Each structure stands twice: as structure tokens, then as C-alpha cells.
Short mmCIF file of C-alpha atoms in Angstrom, two decimals:
data_model
loop_
_atom_site.label_atom_id
_atom_site.label_comp_id
_atom_site.label_asym_id
_atom_site.label_seq_id
_atom_site.Cartn_x
_atom_site.Cartn_y
_atom_site.Cartn_z
CA MET A 624 -15.00 1.95 11.51
CA HIS A 625 -13.45 0.14 8.56
CA HIS A 626 -9.69 0.29 7.87
CA TYR A 627 -7.93 -0.04 4.71
CA TYR A 628 -4.02 -0.62 3.88
CA ILE A 629 -1.83 -1.65 1.26
CA ILE A 630 1.22 -3.23 2.31
CA TYR A 631 4.54 -4.79 0.56
CA LYS A 632 4.75 -7.89 2.28
CA PRO A 633 8.48 -8.77 2.77
CA TYR A 634 10.08 -11.90 1.79
CA MET A 635 10.28 -14.95 4.37
CA VAL A 636 7.43 -13.41 6.10
CA LEU A 637 4.00 -15.42 7.17
CA CYS A 638 1.01 -13.89 5.84
CA GLN A 639 -0.59 -13.60 9.32
CA PHE A 640 -0.13 -11.70 12.61
CA SER A 641 -0.28 -14.75 15.13
CA PRO A 642 3.11 -16.48 15.93
CA GLN A 643 4.05 -19.57 14.38
CA ASP A 644 7.50 -21.67 14.62
CA GLY A 645 9.37 -18.52 15.51
CA LYS A 646 8.97 -17.22 11.85
CA GLN A 647 8.54 -13.44 11.28
CA THR A 648 4.75 -12.46 10.76
CA LEU A 649 3.08 -9.51 9.46
CA ALA A 650 3.04 -8.26 13.37
CA ASP A 651 6.86 -7.63 13.15
CA PHE A 652 6.55 -5.00 10.53
CA PHE A 653 3.01 -3.57 10.92
CA ASN A 654 0.98 -2.07 13.76
CA VAL A 655 -2.80 -1.93 12.74
CA PRO A 656 -5.85 -2.34 14.84
CA LYS A 657 -6.48 -5.96 16.14
CA ASP A 658 -9.69 -6.62 13.96
CA VAL A 659 -7.64 -5.75 10.81
CA TYR A 660 -6.46 -8.96 8.68
CA PRO A 661 -5.08 -9.70 5.28
CA VAL A 662 -7.22 -10.15 2.25
CA GLY A 663 -6.17 -13.44 0.89
CA ARG A 664 -2.83 -14.55 1.10
CA LEU A 665 0.78 -14.49 -0.06
CA ASP A 666 3.29 -17.52 0.55
CA TYR A 667 5.81 -17.28 2.90
CA ASP A 668 8.48 -17.18 0.17
CA SER A 669 6.80 -14.60 -1.99
CA GLU A 670 6.67 -10.78 -1.72
CA GLY A 671 4.77 -7.72 -2.78
CA LEU A 672 1.24 -6.34 -2.63
CA LEU A 673 -1.22 -7.41 0.32
CA ILE A 674 -4.44 -5.59 1.41
CA LEU A 675 -5.18 -5.33 5.09
CA THR A 676 -8.76 -4.35 6.13
CA ASN A 677 -11.65 -5.21 8.59
CA ASP A 678 -14.27 -4.86 5.92
CA LYS A 679 -15.72 -8.33 5.50
CA GLN A 680 -17.74 -7.12 2.46
CA LEU A 681 -14.33 -6.19 0.58
CA ASN A 682 -12.93 -9.73 1.85
CA ASN A 683 -15.83 -11.64 0.26
CA ARG A 684 -15.62 -9.46 -2.89
CA LEU A 685 -12.06 -10.11 -3.74
CA LEU A 686 -11.93 -13.80 -2.66
CA ASN A 687 -15.05 -14.72 -4.48
CA PRO A 688 -13.85 -16.57 -7.83
CA LEU A 689 -17.14 -15.35 -9.56
CA PHE A 690 -15.79 -11.80 -9.61
CA ALA A 691 -12.56 -12.79 -11.14
CA HIS A 692 -10.15 -9.80 -10.73
CA GLU A 693 -6.72 -9.39 -12.38
CA ARG A 694 -3.45 -10.10 -10.42
CA GLU A 695 -0.09 -9.07 -11.78
CA TYR A 696 2.88 -10.88 -10.86
CA TRP A 697 6.61 -10.52 -11.61
CA VAL A 698 8.34 -13.76 -11.76
CA GLN A 699 12.29 -14.21 -11.89
CA VAL A 700 12.80 -17.95 -13.12
CA ASP A 701 15.62 -20.28 -13.50
CA GLY A 702 16.87 -20.74 -17.00
CA ASN A 703 16.40 -19.30 -20.37
CA ALA A 704 12.70 -19.09 -20.73
CA THR A 705 11.60 -19.51 -24.04
CA HIS A 706 8.63 -17.58 -26.03
CA GLU A 707 7.33 -21.25 -26.56
CA ALA A 708 7.23 -21.54 -22.65
CA VAL A 709 5.28 -18.30 -22.55
CA GLU A 710 2.79 -19.38 -25.21
CA ILE A 711 2.16 -22.85 -23.27
CA LEU A 712 1.48 -20.68 -20.02
CA GLN A 713 -0.86 -18.32 -21.61
CA LYS A 714 -3.00 -21.00 -22.86
CA GLY A 715 -2.95 -22.91 -19.84
CA VAL A 716 -0.99 -25.90 -18.01
CA ALA A 717 -1.91 -28.88 -15.92
CA ILE A 718 -0.92 -28.26 -12.24
CA ASN A 719 -1.77 -30.25 -8.87
CA VAL A 720 -4.45 -28.70 -6.83
CA ASP A 721 -5.12 -30.81 -3.68
CA GLY A 722 -3.97 -33.80 -5.16
CA LYS A 723 -5.86 -33.39 -8.47
CA THR A 724 -5.00 -32.21 -11.87
CA TYR A 725 -6.27 -28.83 -12.47
CA TYR A 726 -5.87 -26.97 -15.77
CA THR A 727 -5.04 -23.44 -15.45
CA LYS A 728 -7.23 -20.67 -17.36
CA PRO A 729 -5.86 -18.67 -20.10
CA CYS A 730 -3.81 -15.84 -18.92
CA THR A 731 -1.44 -13.15 -20.09
CA VAL A 732 2.46 -13.76 -19.98
CA SER A 733 5.26 -12.06 -21.61
CA LEU A 734 8.98 -11.84 -21.03
CA PHE A 735 10.58 -8.47 -19.68
CA THR A 736 13.16 -7.23 -22.05
CA GLU A 737 15.11 -5.65 -19.05
CA PRO A 738 14.97 -6.65 -15.65
CA PRO A 739 12.35 -4.57 -13.75
CA LEU A 740 13.29 -2.32 -10.99
CA VAL A 741 12.61 -4.27 -7.68
CA PRO A 742 13.90 -3.78 -4.37
CA GLU A 743 17.08 -6.01 -3.34
CA ARG A 744 15.84 -9.17 -1.51
CA ASN A 745 17.65 -10.32 1.55
CA PRO A 746 18.87 -13.17 1.07
CA PRO A 747 19.25 -12.90 -2.65
CA ILE A 748 18.37 -15.53 -5.12
CA ARG A 749 21.30 -17.69 -5.85
CA PHE A 750 23.28 -16.52 -8.66
CA ARG A 751 24.85 -18.96 -11.32
CA LYS A 752 26.84 -17.22 -13.96
CA GLU A 753 26.17 -20.05 -16.60
CA ILE A 754 22.46 -20.09 -16.09
CA PRO A 755 20.13 -17.02 -17.00
CA ALA A 756 17.37 -15.93 -14.61
CA PRO A 757 15.03 -13.81 -16.54
CA TRP A 758 11.78 -12.15 -15.32
CA LEU A 759 8.25 -12.84 -16.57
CA LYS A 760 5.10 -10.91 -16.20
CA LEU A 761 2.19 -13.07 -15.46
CA ILE A 762 -1.38 -11.82 -15.18
CA LEU A 763 -4.16 -14.21 -13.77
CA LYS A 764 -7.77 -13.93 -12.86
CA GLU A 765 -7.49 -16.97 -10.52
CA GLY A 766 -5.39 -17.69 -7.50
CA LYS A 767 -4.74 -21.40 -6.44
CA ASN A 768 -2.38 -22.42 -4.00
CA ARG A 769 1.11 -21.63 -5.29
CA GLN A 770 -0.12 -21.39 -8.83
CA VAL A 771 2.33 -19.30 -10.22
CA ARG A 772 5.38 -21.31 -8.87
CA LYS A 773 3.34 -24.62 -10.24
CA MET A 774 2.77 -22.95 -13.57
CA THR A 775 6.65 -21.99 -14.29
CA ALA A 776 7.74 -25.42 -13.05
CA ALA A 777 5.38 -26.96 -15.43
CA VAL A 778 7.25 -25.48 -18.41
CA GLY A 779 10.77 -26.35 -17.18
CA PHE A 780 11.73 -22.98 -15.33
CA PRO A 781 11.22 -22.97 -11.63
CA THR A 782 10.47 -19.86 -9.78
CA LEU A 783 13.43 -18.24 -8.09
CA ARG A 784 11.79 -14.87 -6.93
CA LEU A 785 7.97 -13.90 -6.95
CA ILE A 786 6.48 -10.57 -6.62
CA ARG A 787 2.85 -9.78 -6.68
CA TYR A 788 2.90 -6.25 -8.25
CA ARG A 789 -0.78 -5.34 -8.87
CA ILE A 790 -4.38 -6.22 -7.95
CA GLU A 791 -6.45 -4.71 -10.77
CA LYS A 792 -5.26 -0.90 -10.60
CA LEU A 793 -3.92 -1.13 -7.53
CA THR A 794 0.07 -1.28 -7.42
CA ILE A 795 3.20 -1.52 -4.99
CA ASP A 796 4.57 1.59 -6.78
CA GLY A 797 6.17 3.82 -4.25
CA ILE A 798 6.13 1.38 -1.54
CA LYS A 799 9.38 -0.88 -0.31
CA PRO A 800 9.25 -4.16 1.62
CA GLY A 801 8.00 -3.74 5.07
CA GLU A 802 6.13 -0.22 4.31
CA ILE A 803 2.44 0.40 4.76
CA LYS A 804 -0.04 2.85 3.12
CA GLU A 805 -3.37 3.68 4.32
CA MET A 806 -6.12 4.41 2.04
CA ASP A 807 -9.61 5.69 2.13
CA ARG A 808 -12.70 3.45 1.01
CA VAL A 809 -13.45 5.49 -1.93
CA THR A 810 -10.01 5.60 -3.23
CA LEU A 811 -9.37 1.86 -2.95
CA PHE A 812 -12.40 0.81 -4.36
CA GLU A 813 -12.00 2.97 -7.30
CA HIS A 814 -8.54 1.03 -8.02
CA LEU A 815 -10.16 -2.31 -7.40
CA PHE A 816 -13.74 -2.02 -9.01
CA SER A 817 -13.59 0.74 -11.37
CA ASN A 818 -14.78 -1.57 -14.15
CA SER A 819 -17.45 -3.11 -12.26
CA LYS A 820 -20.93 -2.41 -10.84
CA PHE A 821 -19.72 -3.06 -7.38
CA ASN A 822 -21.18 -0.38 -5.21
CA ILE A 823 -18.59 1.68 -3.53
#
């Protein structure tokens, strides 16, 4: 029997159920069948939307780069991010991936005019009165290791906080850090693959 869950992975939680180095893992927050695992990953210091399932077909479909799907990230950066930096990010920047230079694909980037409504983080980001910490919205169709952080650093604005808000039409709306929501296959697939020919 296939199970499908979406969760809001909290900050400073490893994206796995097995213990490691005394750090918090998904097992500290979520009680799911033993054969259920995350689809893809979110870094230890990142937060937000994660899918848990034992459906290998879904896992392969979402992780295969041939089926590029949108991922939306809300990113708080260190410094007064400029429209010039946004334009550079949209066109693609050079980052290091496995010791080699990689040029990111064109993506959609915008500045929030007002900070988004997001849960408090514990611990919060460091606050410095003299230095702004604006939010960016990045919509990518690829997912290299720590890509978003490397991208914002490449234009001079290190990432302070990173939240994955959306995968295709699936979002974390209504879910708080550490919360889980079970979904049926049809509803989940409609949110993920409504614009494709993937058989649900």
C-alpha cells in the first residue's frame, strides 16, 4: 500500500529517519510507516516542503532531471539585494558543483515588497540593525546541492534563511514546522503533474 505525506521540515533537522551525530532527524517529529522515506532532500539548515512516500514511481518521477518541475524558494538574504542582482540570478550564475564550475539555468527571481508571513525560526537569524535582510522568491527547475545558497552568494548576498514553499502546485500553506499532512494519490499527483502526461 502506498502512502503519501507532505511535511514542513523544521530548521536544523536532518532529512532522514536514521540517527546521525546526535542531531535531530525526521524521526523526532514524524511517525510514519518504516518503508516511507523523503523524496529528494532539504539541507539541515533549510526548512519547508518535503514529500514522504513509499511510492518508488513518484520518487523516480520527481527526481529525474528530464522531468523538470518547478520548486519555489523563499530566501532571506544578508544585505540590500539589488534589482541588478535579481537580473543576474535570473539569467544564471556560475557556482561550484562537485569541484566543477556549473552555470545555473535561467530561472524566475523577484524581490518581496513586504516580508512574507512565515513562522518564527528557532533560533532566529542574526539581526543587525544597520544591514537589511530582504526576502527573495526564486523559482527553479533544477536542484543541485545547496544551489540556492550558492546562487545568492555568487551575487554578493549570502542566504540567512531558506524555505522551500512550493513544488509545482503543492505548497506548505496551512502547515507549520514539524507538522504533517497525509494526502491521497490522486490529489497529490494532480498538484504535482497537472501539466504533464504522467499517468495518475
